[in-house]
Tab-separated table of C-alpha atoms in Angstrom:
chain	number	residue	atom	x	y	z
J	1	UNK	CA	-11.822	2.499	11.900
J	2	UNK	CA	-10.541	0.471	9.103
J	3	UNK	CA	-9.839	2.349	5.453
J	4	UNK	CA	-10.543	-0.901	3.899
J	5	UNK	CA	-14.095	-1.369	4.612
J	6	UNK	CA	-15.159	-0.796	0.718
J	7	UNK	CA	-18.570	-2.926	0.627
J	8	UNK	CA	-20.024	-4.215	3.805
J	9	UNK	CA	-18.064	-6.920	5.377
J	10	UNK	CA	-20.964	-9.494	5.678
J	11	UNK	CA	-21.782	-8.702	1.750
J	12	UNK	CA	-18.484	-8.886	0.657
J	13	UNK	CA	-17.098	-12.242	2.351
J	14	UNK	CA	-13.728	-11.374	2.391
J	15	UNK	CA	-12.749	-14.189	4.855
J	16	UNK	CA	-13.042	-17.490	2.956
J	17	UNK	CA	-12.688	-19.604	6.163
J	18	UNK	CA	-15.863	-20.337	8.626
J	19	UNK	CA	-13.132	-21.323	11.247
J	20	UNK	CA	-9.808	-19.172	10.600
J	21	UNK	CA	-8.268	-19.983	13.497
J	22	UNK	CA	-8.597	-23.607	12.777
J	23	UNK	CA	-6.984	-23.352	9.539
J	24	UNK	CA	-4.276	-21.048	10.800
J	25	UNK	CA	-3.349	-24.041	13.192
J	26	UNK	CA	-2.629	-26.239	10.337
J	27	UNK	CA	-0.154	-24.115	8.489
J	28	UNK	CA	3.778	-23.920	9.488
J	29	UNK	CA	5.349	-21.526	12.001
J	30	UNK	CA	6.071	-18.153	10.819
J	31	UNK	CA	9.859	-18.258	9.596
J	32	UNK	CA	11.719	-15.627	11.453
J	33	UNK	CA	14.767	-16.183	9.383
J	34	UNK	CA	13.285	-15.586	6.224
J	35	UNK	CA	14.409	-12.196	5.773
J	36	UNK	CA	14.640	-9.995	2.503
J	37	UNK	CA	17.814	-11.453	0.678
J	38	UNK	CA	18.976	-11.197	-2.750
J	39	UNK	CA	18.703	-13.787	-5.607
J	40	UNK	CA	19.666	-13.896	-9.228
J	41	UNK	CA	16.698	-12.696	-11.387
J	42	UNK	CA	14.803	-15.957	-13.215
J	43	UNK	CA	16.922	-15.586	-16.727
J	44	UNK	CA	20.192	-13.550	-16.212
J	45	UNK	CA	21.034	-14.362	-19.823
J	46	UNK	CA	18.002	-12.587	-20.926
J	47	UNK	CA	18.755	-10.566	-24.350
J	48	UNK	CA	17.257	-7.448	-25.734
J	49	UNK	CA	13.583	-8.189	-27.079
J	50	UNK	CA	13.559	-11.598	-25.345
J	51	UNK	CA	9.916	-11.173	-24.072
J	52	UNK	CA	8.853	-13.085	-21.049
J	53	UNK	CA	11.201	-15.320	-19.129
J	54	UNK	CA	8.687	-18.179	-19.453
J	55	UNK	CA	9.693	-19.772	-22.694
J	56	UNK	CA	6.444	-18.425	-24.178
J	57	UNK	CA	4.000	-20.625	-21.662
J	58	UNK	CA	2.109	-17.064	-20.789
J	59	UNK	CA	1.239	-16.964	-24.514
J	60	UNK	CA	-0.613	-20.399	-24.438
J	61	UNK	CA	-2.790	-19.211	-21.855
J	62	UNK	CA	-6.190	-17.969	-22.889
J	63	UNK	CA	-8.258	-14.496	-21.199
J	64	UNK	CA	-11.611	-14.048	-20.394
J	65	UNK	CA	-13.155	-10.383	-20.609
J	66	UNK	CA	-14.710	-8.882	-17.319
J	67	UNK	CA	-17.103	-5.806	-18.035
J	68	UNK	CA	-17.300	-4.048	-14.431
J	69	UNK	CA	-20.965	-2.830	-15.321
J	70	UNK	CA	-22.197	-5.839	-16.650
J	71	UNK	CA	-25.931	-6.515	-15.898
J	72	UNK	CA	-26.218	-7.975	-12.622
J	73	UNK	CA	-22.319	-7.592	-11.624
J	74	UNK	CA	-22.077	-6.124	-8.114
J	75	UNK	CA	-19.766	-3.375	-7.301
J	76	UNK	CA	-18.436	-5.883	-4.772
J	77	UNK	CA	-17.301	-8.472	-7.008
J	78	UNK	CA	-15.131	-5.556	-8.750
J	79	UNK	CA	-13.535	-4.746	-5.444
J	80	UNK	CA	-12.765	-8.432	-4.731
J	81	UNK	CA	-11.396	-8.659	-8.222
J	82	UNK	CA	-9.051	-5.488	-7.853
J	83	UNK	CA	-7.893	-6.309	-4.708
J	84	UNK	CA	-6.833	-9.619	-5.538
J	85	UNK	CA	-5.083	-8.510	-8.776
J	86	UNK	CA	-3.313	-5.615	-8.001
J	87	UNK	CA	-1.255	-6.568	-5.529
J	88	UNK	CA	1.077	-6.137	-3.912
J	89	UNK	CA	-0.034	-3.172	-2.480
J	90	UNK	CA	1.872	-1.085	-0.035
J	91	UNK	CA	-0.087	0.076	3.184
J	92	UNK	CA	-0.440	3.608	4.302
J	93	UNK	CA	-0.797	3.275	7.999
J	94	UNK	CA	-2.542	6.714	8.511
J	95	UNK	CA	-2.342	8.195	12.062
J	96	UNK	CA	-4.744	11.496	12.356
J	97	UNK	CA	-5.996	13.242	15.274
J	98	UNK	CA	-9.380	15.509	15.580
J	99	UNK	CA	-8.884	19.306	15.168
J	100	UNK	CA	-9.848	19.531	19.030
J	101	UNK	CA	-7.209	17.202	19.925
J	102	UNK	CA	-9.664	15.146	21.669
J	103	UNK	CA	-9.547	11.811	19.514
J	104	UNK	CA	-6.816	10.025	17.613
J	105	UNK	CA	-7.370	7.441	14.933
J	106	UNK	CA	-5.085	4.907	13.565
J	107	UNK	CA	-6.112	3.158	10.199
J	108	UNK	CA	-4.468	1.261	7.629
J	109	UNK	CA	-5.403	2.236	3.630
J	110	UNK	CA	-3.664	-0.254	0.763
J	111	UNK	CA	-5.686	2.246	-1.729
J	112	UNK	CA	-2.319	4.620	-0.993
J	113	UNK	CA	0.898	5.349	-2.887
J	114	UNK	CA	3.623	7.764	-3.278
J	115	UNK	CA	3.427	10.162	-6.491
J	116	UNK	CA	6.036	12.352	-6.537
J	117	UNK	CA	9.247	13.305	-5.081
J	118	UNK	CA	9.738	16.961	-5.381
J	119	UNK	CA	7.113	17.874	-3.342
J	120	UNK	CA	6.875	14.690	-1.690
J	121	UNK	CA	3.379	13.752	-2.661
J	122	UNK	CA	1.197	10.825	-1.512
J	123	UNK	CA	-2.403	9.901	-2.609
J	124	UNK	CA	-5.078	8.010	0.157
J	125	UNK	CA	-8.507	6.958	-1.079
J	126	UNK	CA	-11.227	6.894	1.092
J	127	UNK	CA	-14.110	4.570	0.604
J	128	UNK	CA	-16.446	7.517	2.320
J	129	UNK	CA	-17.894	10.958	1.309
J	130	UNK	CA	-17.134	14.466	2.543
J	131	UNK	CA	-20.520	14.311	3.700
J	132	UNK	CA	-20.440	11.314	5.830
J	133	UNK	CA	-16.769	10.873	6.326
J	134	UNK	CA	-15.027	7.989	8.007
J	135	UNK	CA	-12.845	8.483	11.161
J	136	UNK	CA	-9.549	8.930	9.327
J	137	UNK	CA	-11.057	10.954	6.325
J	138	UNK	CA	-12.821	13.241	9.080
J	139	UNK	CA	-9.860	13.865	11.068
J	140	UNK	CA	-8.042	14.586	8.191
J	141	UNK	CA	-10.087	16.908	6.522
J	142	UNK	CA	-10.524	19.087	9.664
J	143	UNK	CA	-7.326	19.284	10.823
J	144	UNK	CA	-5.607	18.870	7.188
J	145	UNK	CA	-2.676	16.489	8.491
J	146	UNK	CA	-1.713	13.356	9.495
J	147	UNK	CA	1.055	10.706	9.536
J	148	UNK	CA	1.611	7.740	7.116
J	149	UNK	CA	3.553	4.980	8.819
J	150	UNK	CA	5.008	2.186	6.630
J	151	UNK	CA	4.195	-1.279	7.466
J	152	UNK	CA	6.782	-4.106	8.736
J	153	UNK	CA	6.334	-7.434	9.707
J	154	UNK	CA	7.051	-7.006	13.293
J	155	UNK	CA	3.608	-5.125	14.041
J	156	UNK	CA	1.220	-6.974	11.375
J	157	UNK	CA	-1.095	-8.255	13.889
J	158	UNK	CA	-1.319	-4.948	15.568
J	159	UNK	CA	-1.994	-3.589	12.481
J	160	UNK	CA	-4.725	-5.682	11.278
J	161	UNK	CA	-6.620	-5.033	14.646
J	162	UNK	CA	-6.763	-1.429	13.730
J	163	UNK	CA	-9.281	-2.230	11.255
J	164	UNK	CA	-11.757	-2.856	13.220
J	165	UNK	CA	-14.903	-1.046	13.152
J	166	UNK	CA	-14.691	0.768	16.466
J	167	UNK	CA	-16.820	3.735	16.952
J	168	UNK	CA	-15.632	7.419	16.687
J	169	UNK	CA	-13.362	8.224	19.601
J	170	UNK	CA	-12.012	4.749	20.158
J	171	UNK	CA	-8.378	4.730	19.429
J	172	UNK	CA	-6.738	2.215	17.573
J	173	UNK	CA	-3.519	2.841	19.283
J	174	UNK	CA	-5.400	1.330	22.238
J	175	UNK	CA	-6.939	-1.567	20.453
J	176	UNK	CA	-3.372	-2.668	18.716
J	177	UNK	CA	-0.853	-1.531	21.768
J	178	UNK	CA	1.081	0.235	19.519
J	179	UNK	CA	3.057	3.225	20.884
J	180	UNK	CA	2.208	6.848	19.491
J	181	UNK	CA	5.592	9.020	19.229
J	182	UNK	CA	5.522	12.887	18.811
J	183	UNK	CA	6.131	14.406	15.382
J	184	UNK	CA	7.296	17.780	14.356
J	185	UNK	CA	5.320	19.556	12.161
J	186	UNK	CA	1.954	17.823	12.949
J	187	UNK	CA	-0.409	17.306	15.749
J	188	UNK	CA	-0.934	13.829	15.219
J	189	UNK	CA	1.369	11.055	16.337
J	190	UNK	CA	3.689	8.767	14.746
J	191	UNK	CA	3.672	5.030	15.405
J	192	UNK	CA	7.072	4.567	17.239
J	193	UNK	CA	7.265	0.902	16.122
J	194	UNK	CA	7.274	1.785	12.288
J	195	UNK	CA	10.673	1.862	11.057
J	196	UNK	CA	9.724	4.617	8.551
J	197	UNK	CA	7.003	7.445	8.659
J	198	UNK	CA	5.846	10.640	6.904
J	199	UNK	CA	4.512	13.689	8.412
J	200	UNK	CA	2.072	15.001	5.727
J	201	UNK	CA	0.008	18.073	5.029
J	202	UNK	CA	-3.169	17.813	3.187
J	203	UNK	CA	-3.059	19.352	-0.392
J	204	UNK	CA	-6.160	18.828	-2.134
J	205	UNK	CA	-9.187	16.597	-1.917
J	206	UNK	CA	-11.891	15.180	-4.277
J	207	UNK	CA	-14.733	13.092	-4.249
J	208	UNK	CA	-15.847	10.628	-7.005
J	209	UNK	CA	-19.282	9.434	-7.917
J	210	UNK	CA	-20.558	6.059	-8.679
J	211	UNK	CA	-21.173	5.331	-12.214
J	212	UNK	CA	-24.459	2.889	-11.308
J	213	UNK	CA	-26.028	5.632	-8.742
J	214	UNK	CA	-24.280	9.024	-9.990
J	215	UNK	CA	-25.829	10.714	-7.059
J	216	UNK	CA	-23.769	8.731	-4.549
J	217	UNK	CA	-20.095	9.477	-3.615
J	218	UNK	CA	-18.517	6.077	-3.411
J	219	UNK	CA	-14.749	7.698	-2.789
J	220	UNK	CA	-12.657	10.526	-1.737
J	221	UNK	CA	-9.021	10.892	-2.666
J	222	UNK	CA	-6.443	13.301	-0.705
J	223	UNK	CA	-3.395	14.075	-1.851
J	224	UNK	CA	-0.954	15.217	1.012
J	225	UNK	CA	2.575	16.318	1.343
J	226	UNK	CA	5.438	14.829	3.275
J	227	UNK	CA	6.838	17.975	5.121
J	228	UNK	CA	9.222	15.676	7.387
J	229	UNK	CA	10.455	12.219	7.718
J	230	UNK	CA	11.140	9.902	10.313
J	231	UNK	CA	13.975	6.854	9.763
J	232	UNK	CA	14.956	4.241	12.338
J	233	UNK	CA	18.690	4.713	12.690
J	234	UNK	CA	19.943	1.247	12.048
J	235	UNK	CA	17.619	1.219	8.599
J	236	UNK	CA	18.775	4.226	7.006
J	237	UNK	CA	22.154	4.713	5.374
J	238	UNK	CA	24.929	7.482	6.096
J	239	UNK	CA	23.161	9.973	3.287
J	240	UNK	CA	19.764	9.498	4.582
J	241	UNK	CA	18.772	8.492	1.008
J	242	UNK	CA	18.041	4.755	1.479
J	243	UNK	CA	16.097	2.434	3.716
J	244	UNK	CA	17.460	-0.933	3.898
J	245	UNK	CA	14.782	-3.416	3.445
J	246	UNK	CA	16.069	-6.253	5.572
J	247	UNK	CA	15.611	-3.746	8.565
J	248	UNK	CA	11.999	-2.304	7.107
J	249	UNK	CA	10.776	-5.708	6.057
J	250	UNK	CA	7.923	-4.403	4.574
J	251	UNK	CA	4.686	-5.761	4.611
J	252	UNK	CA	1.933	-5.659	1.695
J	253	UNK	CA	-1.681	-6.075	1.199
J	254	UNK	CA	-2.848	-8.915	-1.121
J	255	UNK	CA	-6.663	-9.790	-2.017
J	256	UNK	CA	-9.115	-11.178	0.640
J	257	UNK	CA	-7.757	-11.000	4.114
J	258	UNK	CA	-4.274	-11.945	2.810
J	259	UNK	CA	-0.760	-9.990	3.077
J	260	UNK	CA	2.411	-10.591	1.751
J	261	UNK	CA	6.211	-9.789	2.969
J	262	UNK	CA	9.365	-9.348	1.032
J	263	UNK	CA	11.613	-12.113	1.201
J	264	UNK	CA	13.083	-12.820	-2.274
J	265	UNK	CA	14.548	-9.612	-3.729
J	266	UNK	CA	16.126	-9.262	-7.074
J	267	UNK	CA	18.465	-6.127	-8.712
J	268	UNK	CA	17.786	-5.186	-12.288
J	269	UNK	CA	19.985	-1.756	-13.432
J	270	UNK	CA	17.658	0.363	-15.470
J	271	UNK	CA	19.058	-0.139	-19.373
J	272	UNK	CA	20.750	2.671	-21.329
J	273	UNK	CA	20.454	3.172	-24.842
J	274	UNK	CA	24.012	4.847	-25.426
J	275	UNK	CA	25.273	1.326	-23.937
J	276	UNK	CA	23.469	-0.754	-26.650
J	277	UNK	CA	25.614	-2.623	-29.223
J	278	UNK	CA	25.366	-1.308	-32.766
J	279	UNK	CA	23.791	-5.050	-33.514
J	280	UNK	CA	21.053	-4.449	-30.545
J	281	UNK	CA	20.355	-1.748	-32.290
J	282	UNK	CA	19.917	-2.786	-35.609
J	283	UNK	CA	17.510	-5.407	-34.712
J	284	UNK	CA	14.889	-2.815	-33.628
J	285	UNK	CA	12.814	-1.344	-36.406
J	286	UNK	CA	12.726	2.432	-35.297
J	287	UNK	CA	14.298	4.496	-38.160
J	288	UNK	CA	16.293	6.203	-35.402
J	289	UNK	CA	17.811	3.372	-33.586
J	290	UNK	CA	20.768	3.179	-35.229
J	291	UNK	CA	23.840	5.155	-34.316
């Protein structure tokens, strides 16, 4: 069952196309050759304090305020707004198994993120409640473990089909045609096709109430700890510390029914204060800038 069913799909109208297949058929074919590659930044000669690299164009634009609790504004509008604006979002492709081992679930979550490396911690948000949990949340709470699989473009169609609103007990591995592979420290399987997977144990869980209907739970946030990693041999470096983006070919979640993949990459070294020139430090106003 999907991890992305926030408001009801018929209400939210996430798909803007009455006939999606007709729209899709009019678009260019998939560009297999469009693999991640590095380019220069937009302004390689950017200087300290120069601001945005659009020559001030963004300063000429006006903004509108949006009150999330404005009278008559539905929560569905906030949902559509946030998933279209807070992008790109990584997708946590979570595989779980029921405590009795009889049911396996596989579901995508874009309310997902890594939050620490020591210990390795991740958050996953569920539009559900502990009283009436969705499949993945039920399995995670009862078994206290799962596997987070990172999404690549070679199984994006299969991933999307795991968001089907199937009844409890139907395995999305069967729906998608993806293959389960054994993990080492958890009972839930990892996705064999995934370039990178994280075996995880539940650390803590917290419910959040609606601001409009305080008696109703609208979100459950789980914090999990990564206890073991799996990386495809051709994607990991010798130190086992860096995944090659040209092999991972990650996919991100955008608004509506849109996904995005990385093709143009840039690199920017983190600046170091000690390496700034005296002139650069002098142009800043902080009294401790000069040294």
